XYZ file of C-alpha atoms in Angstrom:
743
model
C 82.910 183.931 231.174
C 83.911 185.283 227.818
C 81.947 188.102 226.326
C 79.105 186.684 224.256
C 79.337 187.834 220.666
C 76.348 188.235 218.421
C 75.823 185.671 215.697
C 75.919 188.371 213.042
C 79.317 188.359 211.361
C 80.515 185.467 213.519
C 83.093 183.051 212.158
C 81.368 180.689 209.768
C 82.421 177.396 208.206
C 80.870 175.105 205.625
C 82.053 171.679 204.520
C 85.490 171.624 202.993
C 86.296 170.324 199.537
C 88.232 167.083 199.745
C 90.031 165.307 196.923
C 92.017 162.151 197.578
C 95.293 161.532 195.826
C 94.068 158.127 194.683
C 91.215 159.696 192.769
C 93.197 162.654 191.450
C 96.068 160.555 190.084
C 93.790 157.599 189.178
C 95.853 155.183 191.202
C 94.359 151.673 191.342
C 93.777 150.134 194.746
C 96.346 147.461 193.971
C 99.051 150.145 194.336
C 99.861 151.241 197.861
C 100.054 154.968 198.677
C 102.512 155.567 201.532
C 100.900 157.110 204.638
C 97.390 156.293 203.403
C 95.317 154.848 206.226
C 91.868 153.316 206.305
C 89.440 155.675 208.000
C 87.541 153.626 210.594
C 86.449 156.379 212.945
C 83.297 155.805 214.932
C 82.918 158.975 216.914
C 79.817 159.011 219.144
C 77.688 161.899 220.348
C 78.141 164.126 217.305
C 76.050 167.291 217.233
C 76.647 168.597 213.735
C 73.954 170.030 211.532
C 71.973 167.410 209.647
C 73.181 168.779 206.320
C 76.726 167.840 207.289
C 75.762 164.181 207.159
C 73.636 164.349 204.036
C 76.461 164.220 201.532
C 78.696 161.764 203.357
C 80.140 159.295 200.933
C 81.659 156.082 202.179
C 83.828 155.866 199.087
C 87.182 157.280 200.143
C 87.940 158.277 196.549
C 85.039 160.711 196.353
C 85.320 164.464 196.319
C 83.309 166.046 199.109
C 82.254 169.635 198.596
C 80.000 172.209 200.100
C 78.216 173.116 196.895
C 78.591 175.908 194.385
C 76.360 178.486 196.066
C 78.998 179.651 198.456
C 77.131 182.327 200.401
C 74.174 180.022 200.961
C 76.472 177.261 202.123
C 77.921 179.269 205.007
C 77.334 177.355 208.230
C 77.861 178.818 211.668
C 80.730 177.178 213.511
C 79.230 174.877 216.102
C 80.078 175.630 219.697
C 79.802 171.987 220.681
C 81.256 171.088 224.007
C 84.028 168.620 223.385
C 83.026 165.304 224.833
C 85.439 165.026 227.696
C 86.936 161.740 226.623
C 89.406 160.724 229.322
C 92.826 160.029 227.901
C 93.164 156.288 228.558
C 96.035 154.756 230.427
C 97.627 152.566 227.790
C 99.647 149.434 228.376
C 102.340 149.902 225.755
C 103.001 146.184 225.413
C 99.344 145.246 225.001
C 97.586 148.125 223.278
C 99.816 148.997 220.346
C 103.190 148.495 218.682
C 106.048 149.562 220.904
C 108.876 151.563 219.354
C 112.210 152.063 221.050
C 114.321 154.562 219.151
C 117.582 156.272 219.982
C 119.029 158.874 217.674
C 122.494 157.790 216.672
C 125.359 160.023 215.620
C 124.733 159.039 212.019
C 121.168 160.330 212.083
C 119.505 156.911 211.980
C 117.011 155.461 214.382
C 117.426 151.815 215.367
C 113.801 150.804 215.777
C 112.375 147.688 217.353
C 108.629 147.127 217.020
C 107.922 144.291 219.388
C 104.282 143.560 218.609
C 104.879 143.231 214.908
C 108.159 141.349 215.348
C 110.011 143.858 213.185
C 113.632 144.741 213.760
C 114.995 147.273 211.314
C 116.898 150.521 210.904
C 115.271 153.440 209.189
C 116.328 156.940 208.279
C 114.827 160.024 209.869
C 112.879 160.718 206.682
C 110.870 157.498 206.576
C 109.825 156.992 202.977
C 110.225 155.051 199.785
C 113.317 154.251 197.801
C 114.679 156.960 195.562
C 112.751 157.533 192.379
C 114.046 156.466 189.004
C 116.182 159.443 187.956
C 115.013 159.064 184.357
C 111.338 159.241 185.239
C 109.680 162.586 184.577
C 106.056 161.540 184.360
C 103.323 162.240 186.873
C 103.675 158.827 188.507
C 106.860 157.188 189.685
C 107.048 153.815 187.921
C 103.243 153.641 187.762
C 103.020 154.537 191.443
C 102.118 157.670 193.361
C 104.402 160.729 193.475
C 107.173 160.354 196.022
C 106.889 162.438 199.188
C 110.036 163.767 200.862
C 109.426 163.474 204.599
C 110.418 165.666 207.549
C 110.649 168.824 205.434
C 109.012 172.241 205.754
C 106.331 173.743 203.531
C 106.354 172.054 200.119
C 103.292 173.648 198.475
C 102.391 177.147 197.286
C 99.828 179.080 195.265
C 100.828 181.921 192.988
C 99.429 185.303 194.038
C 99.354 186.463 190.398
C 98.378 183.424 188.306
C 96.111 180.437 188.828
C 99.022 178.093 189.579
C 99.441 175.453 192.281
C 102.954 174.184 193.000
C 103.990 171.137 195.028
C 107.419 169.554 195.497
C 107.709 165.774 195.363
C 111.301 164.740 196.137
C 113.357 166.542 193.434
C 110.385 167.366 191.184
C 108.046 170.345 191.267
C 104.577 169.678 189.919
C 102.872 172.755 188.445
C 99.107 172.503 187.946
C 96.321 174.909 187.128
C 93.382 174.212 189.476
C 90.414 173.282 187.303
C 87.694 174.642 189.587
C 87.461 177.914 191.485
C 85.132 176.147 193.944
C 86.787 172.800 194.712
C 90.311 173.655 193.452
C 90.452 170.202 191.849
C 93.790 169.405 190.220
C 94.337 167.462 186.988
C 95.424 163.813 187.031
C 98.717 164.813 185.443
C 100.458 168.093 186.244
C 100.527 170.701 183.501
C 104.300 171.064 183.923
C 107.031 169.295 185.853
C 110.200 171.145 186.836
C 113.212 169.037 187.698
C 116.227 171.328 187.992
C 119.528 169.427 188.053
C 121.890 169.564 190.981
C 124.697 172.114 190.860
C 128.325 171.036 190.610
C 128.995 172.271 194.146
C 126.090 170.231 195.553
C 127.789 167.010 194.514
C 130.235 167.477 197.392
C 127.459 168.254 199.919
C 126.015 165.243 201.722
C 122.259 165.426 202.279
C 121.209 165.941 205.903
C 117.949 163.986 205.740
C 118.780 161.497 202.996
C 122.472 161.088 202.096
C 121.506 158.634 199.345
C 119.193 161.138 197.629
C 120.340 164.622 198.658
C 118.810 166.652 195.815
C 115.320 166.809 197.319
C 113.384 169.969 198.166
C 113.307 170.975 201.844
C 111.229 174.130 201.478
C 109.575 176.271 198.825
C 108.073 179.753 198.882
C 106.461 182.134 196.392
C 107.031 185.860 196.777
C 107.398 189.207 195.046
C 110.881 190.127 193.854
C 110.826 193.623 192.429
C 108.100 193.670 189.769
C 108.233 189.896 189.357
C 106.839 186.980 191.324
C 109.280 184.131 191.909
C 109.237 180.522 193.079
C 112.198 179.842 195.383
C 113.342 176.327 196.323
C 115.721 175.129 199.067
C 117.313 171.684 198.700
C 118.838 169.193 201.110
C 122.117 169.296 199.155
C 122.437 173.060 199.714
C 121.128 174.147 196.314
C 118.852 177.186 196.163
C 116.960 177.636 192.892
C 114.613 180.385 191.710
C 112.124 180.609 188.823
C 110.013 183.489 187.559
C 106.353 182.449 187.743
C 105.781 184.552 184.616
C 107.968 182.126 182.667
C 106.045 179.174 184.108
C 102.711 180.784 183.199
C 103.900 181.540 179.659
C 104.905 177.909 179.148
C 101.526 176.669 180.392
C 99.733 179.063 178.040
C 101.875 177.884 175.139
C 101.012 174.273 175.904
C 97.326 175.112 176.228
C 97.471 176.892 172.883
C 99.759 174.597 170.882
C 99.388 171.278 172.671
C 102.065 169.387 174.537
C 104.216 168.570 171.548
C 107.654 170.201 171.408
C 107.705 170.764 175.136
C 110.033 173.340 176.575
C 110.905 173.840 180.222
C 111.487 177.212 181.890
C 115.047 177.825 183.033
C 115.811 179.110 186.540
C 117.123 182.663 186.862
C 118.945 181.793 190.101
C 120.916 178.665 191.067
C 123.404 178.831 193.942
C 124.612 176.577 196.740
C 124.976 177.494 200.422
C 127.320 174.696 201.498
C 124.928 172.491 203.522
C 121.250 171.585 203.685
C 119.191 174.751 202.929
C 116.031 175.543 204.924
C 114.888 179.094 205.638
C 113.928 181.319 202.694
C 113.097 185.031 202.530
C 112.327 187.258 199.526
C 112.264 191.065 199.654
C 110.158 192.810 197.037
C 111.373 196.393 197.293
C 115.083 195.711 197.857
C 115.233 192.697 195.491
C 117.218 190.592 197.934
C 117.060 186.876 198.784
C 118.170 185.316 202.074
C 118.763 181.626 202.806
C 119.570 179.809 206.053
C 121.304 176.455 206.161
C 122.798 173.831 208.412
C 126.096 175.722 208.267
C 124.353 177.759 211.024
C 124.877 180.805 208.822
C 122.609 182.949 206.663
C 123.486 183.894 203.092
C 122.052 187.192 201.848
C 122.142 187.460 198.039
C 122.250 191.104 196.952
C 121.638 191.437 193.224
C 123.157 194.124 191.023
C 120.655 196.738 189.855
C 123.048 198.959 187.882
C 126.480 198.817 186.319
C 128.186 196.616 183.757
C 127.601 192.875 183.344
C 129.577 190.922 185.908
C 132.849 189.342 184.815
C 134.342 186.655 186.990
C 137.946 187.155 188.129
C 139.538 183.722 188.698
C 140.981 183.413 192.206
C 139.244 186.547 193.471
C 135.739 185.127 193.873
C 135.462 181.445 194.848
C 131.806 181.459 193.776
C 131.659 182.734 190.244
C 128.449 184.747 190.073
C 128.593 186.487 193.478
C 131.330 188.371 195.246
C 131.609 187.332 198.873
C 131.790 189.150 202.180
C 131.555 187.612 205.659
C 130.235 189.212 208.855
C 130.980 187.168 211.979
C 128.826 186.881 215.111
C 130.497 189.945 216.637
C 129.795 192.117 213.617
C 133.381 191.997 212.352
C 133.904 192.160 208.623
C 135.969 189.215 207.452
C 137.986 189.486 204.267
C 137.839 186.091 202.553
C 141.025 186.991 200.657
C 141.950 186.517 197.049
C 143.636 183.174 197.600
C 141.195 180.504 198.881
C 144.139 178.525 200.319
C 144.732 181.211 202.976
C 142.400 181.680 205.964
C 140.132 184.746 206.022
C 141.298 187.862 207.866
C 139.187 190.001 210.202
C 139.322 193.708 209.371
C 139.865 196.159 212.219
C 137.854 199.402 211.804
C 140.207 201.314 214.161
C 143.193 200.834 211.854
C 143.811 201.406 208.176
C 141.276 198.624 207.581
C 138.579 201.173 208.417
C 138.777 202.742 204.972
C 138.539 199.307 203.390
C 135.431 198.489 205.428
C 133.820 201.790 204.411
C 134.666 201.103 200.777
C 133.111 197.637 200.989
C 129.936 199.028 202.533
C 129.676 201.695 199.821
C 130.390 199.177 197.059
C 127.588 196.878 198.207
C 125.123 199.744 198.578
C 125.828 200.933 195.014
C 124.241 197.676 193.783
C 126.471 197.573 190.707
C 127.657 194.010 191.390
C 126.228 190.794 192.817
C 127.175 190.196 196.455
C 126.776 187.262 198.799
C 126.844 188.464 202.431
C 127.417 185.570 204.829
C 126.119 186.237 208.346
C 127.839 183.892 210.784
C 126.394 182.851 214.150
C 129.615 181.470 215.604
C 129.966 178.749 218.220
C 126.592 179.517 219.798
C 124.776 179.034 216.500
C 122.707 176.037 215.480
C 120.318 175.086 212.693
C 118.007 177.899 211.525
C 114.699 176.691 210.038
C 113.050 180.056 209.298
C 114.049 183.643 208.509
C 112.447 186.969 207.562
C 113.639 190.437 206.534
C 113.385 193.544 208.705
C 112.968 196.988 207.122
C 113.826 200.603 207.658
C 111.151 203.306 207.702
C 111.341 203.541 203.896
C 110.577 199.864 203.373
C 114.108 198.848 202.382
C 115.612 195.681 203.855
C 118.187 196.342 206.566
C 118.454 193.070 208.455
C 117.449 189.462 208.889
C 115.356 188.104 211.760
C 115.969 184.385 212.254
C 114.738 181.665 214.614
C 116.932 178.700 215.493
C 115.851 175.275 216.689
C 116.767 176.173 220.276
C 114.015 178.794 220.152
C 116.272 181.857 220.017
C 115.677 184.869 217.788
C 118.621 186.431 215.969
C 118.527 190.068 214.826
C 121.255 190.520 212.215
C 122.106 193.741 210.384
C 123.770 193.226 206.995
C 123.988 196.817 205.680
C 125.999 198.505 208.432
C 129.535 197.226 208.974
C 129.845 198.873 212.378
C 131.138 195.953 214.471
C 127.928 195.511 216.461
C 127.208 191.949 217.537
C 124.076 190.156 216.412
C 121.268 190.472 218.960
C 119.999 187.212 220.461
C 116.566 187.061 222.112
C 116.081 183.876 224.113
C 112.859 181.901 224.067
C 110.291 182.347 226.813
C 110.205 178.758 228.000
C 112.012 177.434 231.031
C 114.080 174.255 231.082
C 117.003 173.008 229.074
C 117.475 172.930 225.341
C 116.224 169.710 223.880
C 118.618 166.774 223.808
C 117.342 163.407 222.697
C 120.253 161.637 224.397
C 119.001 162.791 227.809
C 116.145 160.306 227.622
C 112.567 160.691 228.727
C 113.187 162.129 232.179
C 114.446 165.530 231.003
C 111.950 168.297 230.192
C 113.023 170.356 227.235
C 112.423 173.760 225.806
C 110.209 173.615 222.721
C 112.131 174.037 219.512
C 111.840 177.240 217.515
C 110.333 176.749 214.059
C 108.806 179.892 212.611
C 109.258 183.663 212.453
C 107.450 186.526 210.721
C 108.040 190.293 210.692
C 104.644 192.024 210.700
C 104.172 195.752 209.965
C 101.597 197.811 211.843
C 99.400 197.970 208.725
C 98.795 194.205 208.979
C 96.937 194.514 212.291
C 93.149 194.702 212.180
C 91.605 197.599 214.169
C 89.176 196.207 216.761
C 86.964 197.896 219.309
C 88.356 196.729 222.643
C 90.756 194.421 224.441
C 88.402 191.426 224.468
C 87.999 191.599 220.696
C 91.755 191.918 220.358
C 92.596 188.886 222.506
C 89.658 186.593 221.735
C 88.763 186.014 225.394
C 87.716 187.885 228.507
C 90.326 189.447 230.758
C 89.558 187.153 233.689
C 90.527 184.190 231.506
C 93.918 185.633 230.605
C 97.058 185.233 232.695
C 99.698 187.874 233.270
C 103.451 187.475 233.571
C 106.170 189.940 234.470
C 109.752 189.102 235.349
C 113.332 190.179 234.814
C 113.986 187.158 232.594
C 111.123 187.412 230.095
C 109.639 190.906 230.474
C 105.833 191.449 230.462
C 103.385 189.072 228.825
C 99.707 188.219 228.548
C 98.944 184.496 228.201
C 95.770 183.945 226.150
C 95.995 180.144 225.955
C 92.484 179.816 227.395
C 91.243 181.340 224.159
C 91.363 177.832 222.680
C 88.008 177.217 224.404
C 86.424 179.884 222.202
C 87.744 178.499 218.909
C 84.530 176.973 217.629
C 84.224 173.643 215.862
C 87.580 172.640 217.281
C 88.515 169.605 219.344
C 91.460 169.378 221.686
C 91.293 165.575 221.624
C 92.887 163.485 218.881
C 90.366 161.786 216.546
C 91.734 158.319 217.365
C 91.079 159.013 221.054
C 87.588 160.400 220.434
C 86.710 157.339 218.364
C 88.169 154.811 220.808
C 90.918 153.739 218.413
C 93.974 154.345 220.575
C 95.311 150.941 219.512
C 96.164 152.540 216.164
C 98.953 154.569 217.795
C 102.474 153.294 218.168
C 104.102 153.898 221.543
C 107.614 155.286 221.797
C 108.904 155.525 225.389
C 111.668 157.893 224.252
C 109.131 160.425 222.941
C 107.126 161.549 225.975
C 104.380 164.045 225.354
C 105.170 167.593 226.373
C 101.916 167.894 228.294
C 102.931 165.066 230.631
C 106.449 166.330 231.308
C 106.552 170.086 231.303
C 105.148 172.702 233.588
C 103.677 175.824 231.956
C 106.084 178.254 230.370
C 105.739 180.575 233.384
C 104.639 180.333 237.049
C 101.712 182.714 237.022
C 100.672 184.795 240.000
C 96.947 184.261 240.544
C 96.655 187.823 241.857
C 98.245 189.451 238.791
C 95.931 191.634 236.714
C 96.070 193.645 233.525
C 96.067 196.804 235.647
C 99.139 195.670 237.591
C 100.858 194.734 234.337
C 100.186 198.231 233.018
C 101.540 199.818 236.200
C 104.764 197.782 235.971
C 105.766 199.298 232.634
C 109.027 201.177 233.063
C 110.037 199.229 236.185
C 111.862 196.454 234.366
C 115.582 197.206 233.918
C 115.818 194.500 231.240
C 114.412 196.843 228.600
C 116.966 199.534 229.339
C 119.806 197.044 229.252
C 118.822 195.904 225.767
C 117.838 199.305 224.432
C 121.212 200.094 222.963
C 121.619 196.700 221.328
C 118.531 196.401 219.172
C 118.051 197.460 215.583
C 115.257 199.851 216.543
C 115.246 203.625 216.471
C 112.979 206.199 218.126
C 109.658 206.325 216.345
C 108.851 209.532 214.496
C 107.181 212.083 216.735
C 108.099 210.308 219.971
C 111.833 210.598 220.701
C 111.512 208.554 223.905
C 109.837 205.544 222.335
C 112.285 202.879 221.202
C 111.196 200.078 218.901
C 112.754 196.648 218.580
C 112.900 196.929 214.789
C 113.648 200.144 212.955
C 110.253 200.520 211.252
C 108.246 199.515 214.332
C 107.194 196.115 212.986
C 106.318 193.257 215.332
C 107.995 189.844 215.482
C 105.895 186.693 215.639
C 107.739 183.556 216.762
C 106.359 180.004 216.727
C 107.563 176.902 218.483
C 106.354 173.301 218.235
C 102.823 174.214 219.345
C 103.033 177.763 220.727
C 102.637 181.215 219.167
C 104.294 184.328 220.579
C 103.858 187.945 219.444
C 106.603 190.145 220.820
C 105.949 193.776 221.599
C 107.234 196.104 218.901
C 108.351 198.489 221.669
C 111.269 197.985 224.004
C 109.875 196.956 227.371
C 106.330 196.567 226.002
C 103.815 193.788 226.608
C 103.775 190.687 224.416
C 101.102 188.056 223.774
C 101.606 184.302 224.266
C 99.327 181.388 223.221
C 100.403 177.898 224.317
C 99.513 174.628 222.569
C 97.513 176.197 219.752
C 97.342 173.057 217.602
C 97.715 170.442 220.364
C 95.357 167.464 220.584
C 95.498 165.191 223.606
C 96.598 161.615 223.137
C 98.070 158.942 225.419
C 101.552 159.487 226.784
C 104.273 158.266 224.400
C 101.745 157.837 221.562
C 103.017 158.557 218.032
C 101.837 157.797 214.526
C 103.208 154.422 213.366
C 104.310 155.970 210.075
C 106.397 158.671 211.798
C 107.572 157.029 215.059
C 108.308 160.432 216.575
C 106.228 163.439 217.548
C 105.969 165.843 214.631
C 104.275 168.962 215.953
C 106.114 171.929 214.493
C 104.487 175.265 213.604
C 106.960 175.889 210.800
C 104.730 176.763 207.835
C 103.809 180.437 208.278
C 102.046 182.470 205.590
C 101.188 186.140 206.058
C 98.055 187.407 204.262
C 98.161 191.205 204.776
C 94.811 191.866 203.044
C 93.031 189.765 205.679
C 95.238 190.729 208.670
C 95.844 187.005 208.865
C 98.661 184.574 209.601
C 98.152 180.992 208.459
C 100.237 178.741 210.732
C 100.529 175.152 209.524
C 102.020 172.261 211.482
C 103.431 169.007 210.162
C 100.994 167.235 212.496
C 98.236 168.061 209.994
C 96.536 171.045 211.639
C 96.506 174.705 210.578
C 95.695 177.697 212.803
C 94.123 180.856 211.350
C 95.471 183.747 213.424
C 93.977 187.234 213.139
C 96.328 190.106 213.971
C 94.554 192.784 216.001
C 95.084 196.354 217.153
C 92.670 197.561 219.888
C 91.352 201.090 219.526
C 90.633 201.260 223.261
C 93.052 203.636 224.953
C 95.029 203.098 228.138
C 95.915 199.458 227.514
C 99.372 198.058 228.306
C 99.515 196.357 224.905
C 99.020 197.937 221.483
C 99.028 194.882 219.210
C 97.722 191.381 219.760
C 96.262 188.362 218.005
C 93.505 185.797 218.392
C 93.009 182.340 216.931
C 89.837 182.404 214.824
C 89.800 178.827 213.549
C 91.787 175.618 213.333
C 91.624 173.501 210.197
C 90.529 170.803 209.613
C 87.572 171.530 211.865
C 86.128 169.037 214.322
C 83.300 168.454 211.874
C 85.789 167.655 209.118
C 87.566 165.201 211.412
C 84.317 163.531 212.444
C 83.310 163.248 208.779
C 86.645 161.482 208.163
C 87.946 164.130 205.770
C 91.197 164.707 207.675
C 93.771 161.980 207.021
C 95.764 160.951 210.079
C 99.158 161.573 208.526
C 101.574 164.526 208.285
C 100.932 167.707 206.336
C 103.071 168.089 203.212
C 102.261 171.775 202.886
C 99.685 174.525 203.169
C 99.110 177.001 200.338
C 97.182 180.287 200.368
C 96.281 182.431 197.380
C 93.552 184.602 195.852
C 90.556 182.811 194.408
C 90.278 183.070 190.595
C 87.134 184.612 189.126
C 85.447 184.122 185.744
C 88.197 181.862 184.486
C 90.899 184.516 184.746
C 94.353 182.984 184.905
C 95.777 186.310 186.053
C 94.272 186.623 189.502
C 94.983 190.325 189.814
C 93.334 191.254 186.492
C 89.947 192.083 188.023
C 90.063 193.116 191.659
C 86.909 192.329 193.599
C 85.629 193.252 197.024
C 85.725 191.470 199.349
C 88.826 189.661 198.186
C 88.512 185.916 198.705
C 91.392 183.577 199.398
C 91.659 179.813 199.127
C 93.576 177.609 201.534
C 94.748 174.176 200.371
C 96.002 171.596 202.877
C 98.093 168.916 201.140
C 98.868 165.731 203.104
C 101.483 162.993 202.806
C 98.816 160.584 201.503
C 98.252 163.099 198.633
C 94.800 164.152 199.872
C 93.977 167.863 199.560
C 91.431 169.743 201.691
C 90.381 173.159 200.351
C 88.652 176.093 202.040
C 87.795 179.639 201.062
C 88.141 182.586 203.447
C 87.286 186.279 203.327
C 86.115 189.273 205.346
C 83.017 191.140 204.203
C 84.587 194.340 205.484
C 87.868 195.422 206.992
C 86.534 195.020 210.532
C 84.414 191.882 210.130
C 85.413 188.543 211.637
C 86.972 186.048 209.284
C 84.578 183.913 207.240
C 85.509 180.482 205.933
C 83.602 178.940 203.049
């Protein structure tokens, strides 16, 4: 059994604040909101506190809150045993609409829904028709804002100002939350940004929607030097950046002078990466931006910090504002040439080209011109949904860490032109890479979706190994092999995540007929064996004794970006500054050891909820679990991991102080939102998650959140769904070592 923790300081949760999109935008019931479903749950045997039921409101348009007295509203997370609802055997022809879909070469899905007698073709991003391009109001032709489907995170909170940002198709709604308790948004946004498409984007066909390519795929907010920026990636390859200071100044002007004579902030950055843009990374200290795209390459934009204003030389630079350099998958520098009609030429460092390569490297490092460094992945590359920067010991960016959809990590150095190949780290899972054309009989490796680079300072010091892992040692599993190295599997920790259910709400409520059934989308749980064949006799002690016996670490030692850590010449790290890499798949979370040959931590099926085999949401027609929306909150030693399926895991990064352990860094899942109580109270909509946003809570009406630091620092989490509903929570730690509290 797991070690019993005292109730003092235990993870606590009160009712969330829920605001429906219909109420917020004042949409009459005569107008349909896509993805909005009628909540008809009837979940028996609930054991929630009586106060949870007191404020239930049957009106779906109501705002449900936990009250203003936040500390008094803290409720201990229930440790209810999940009613072991058996997953029913479903007759697909009798119990729900049957979908047969096959992905065609054109990206469409011929769908036949037999029960409803529907025969139609639909695009991968199932949604409405394109919005009127002349409309710039809060509603599209008196309807709800248009949601772009099958994207990544489309919401963000500023870390400096009280600003909430959400992307609807090609528009970005900017609103100032009106309450520091409920985070209620105004009926109309305070500002709408609608940056036009670039000239180059007109020749780029959208990947998800060729008829409407200029829609946002992903947005992030981050520090860029002394400024905070909003960065947007579009399906037509455009990448656009705004200073949040300019957005805040415009909102203040409107609040002071009224909305007459409106002005709109202009972007400081507008480039195109050639195909649909996805992964985004911003580096504060180095003032660098990186973007991944469906070219299978990564573009690193290095901005000039000194020198004269840039003057474009026609014919020398195909892209006017940035000079270009290419590094191929083998680390070769490729000269794009002055004449675009001629193919690029690889430079050989062993010949006279060596001086040219050295000159290029020095020119880029001087930062007296704008450079675009294109990191190619070659024939083995594929789409890259997420990227992050890696640093040297001084905090300067030296490389990019990327995850591709086949689950592989790429370690790519862009400062040193030394002809070293990119490092590829395969995923842990067995089986083949996913191929929809193989049909239902083929198990597949889970796709890679997220990556973070986490410095040692982000890990919370904890007393012992049980506190670090979130479960007892006899519940963990241990893996060691030539192929994957050494790992601890803490998947059983899901049993200790309180107020969480591993069963889908429609199953718990006996409403499995609401699912659609797609025989080409089998559930992973029914098809795949665990990621590793565990030895029942393996122990943590044996894992510790095996360190140094695995030749895999030595074979890779010379290939990684790491260097010996200061004070320990024999200790090699994967990354130069000793940071850790966290990789996420469709439902799994993996923390790699920061040391070569060290012990990593694996947690399978973090956000999984059981449902019948082949069951999918009718509005999506395919499984949509993907842990792609990762937000690092260093002040709380927290990673917020959101999935399109509508669930968000709160992951605490830990560092045990106990000596003699085979691992030095770990993590534990402290909560999953929405909680079981929220689901049973019908607050969670059964539709995809548009985005998750995390930011400091404003105090005393301050619009500048950093103006008055408080202790403990509180953060708000806002979950924004396709049906426009928003669920809000507040989280904090009373002290550096306390468990996470959720209000």
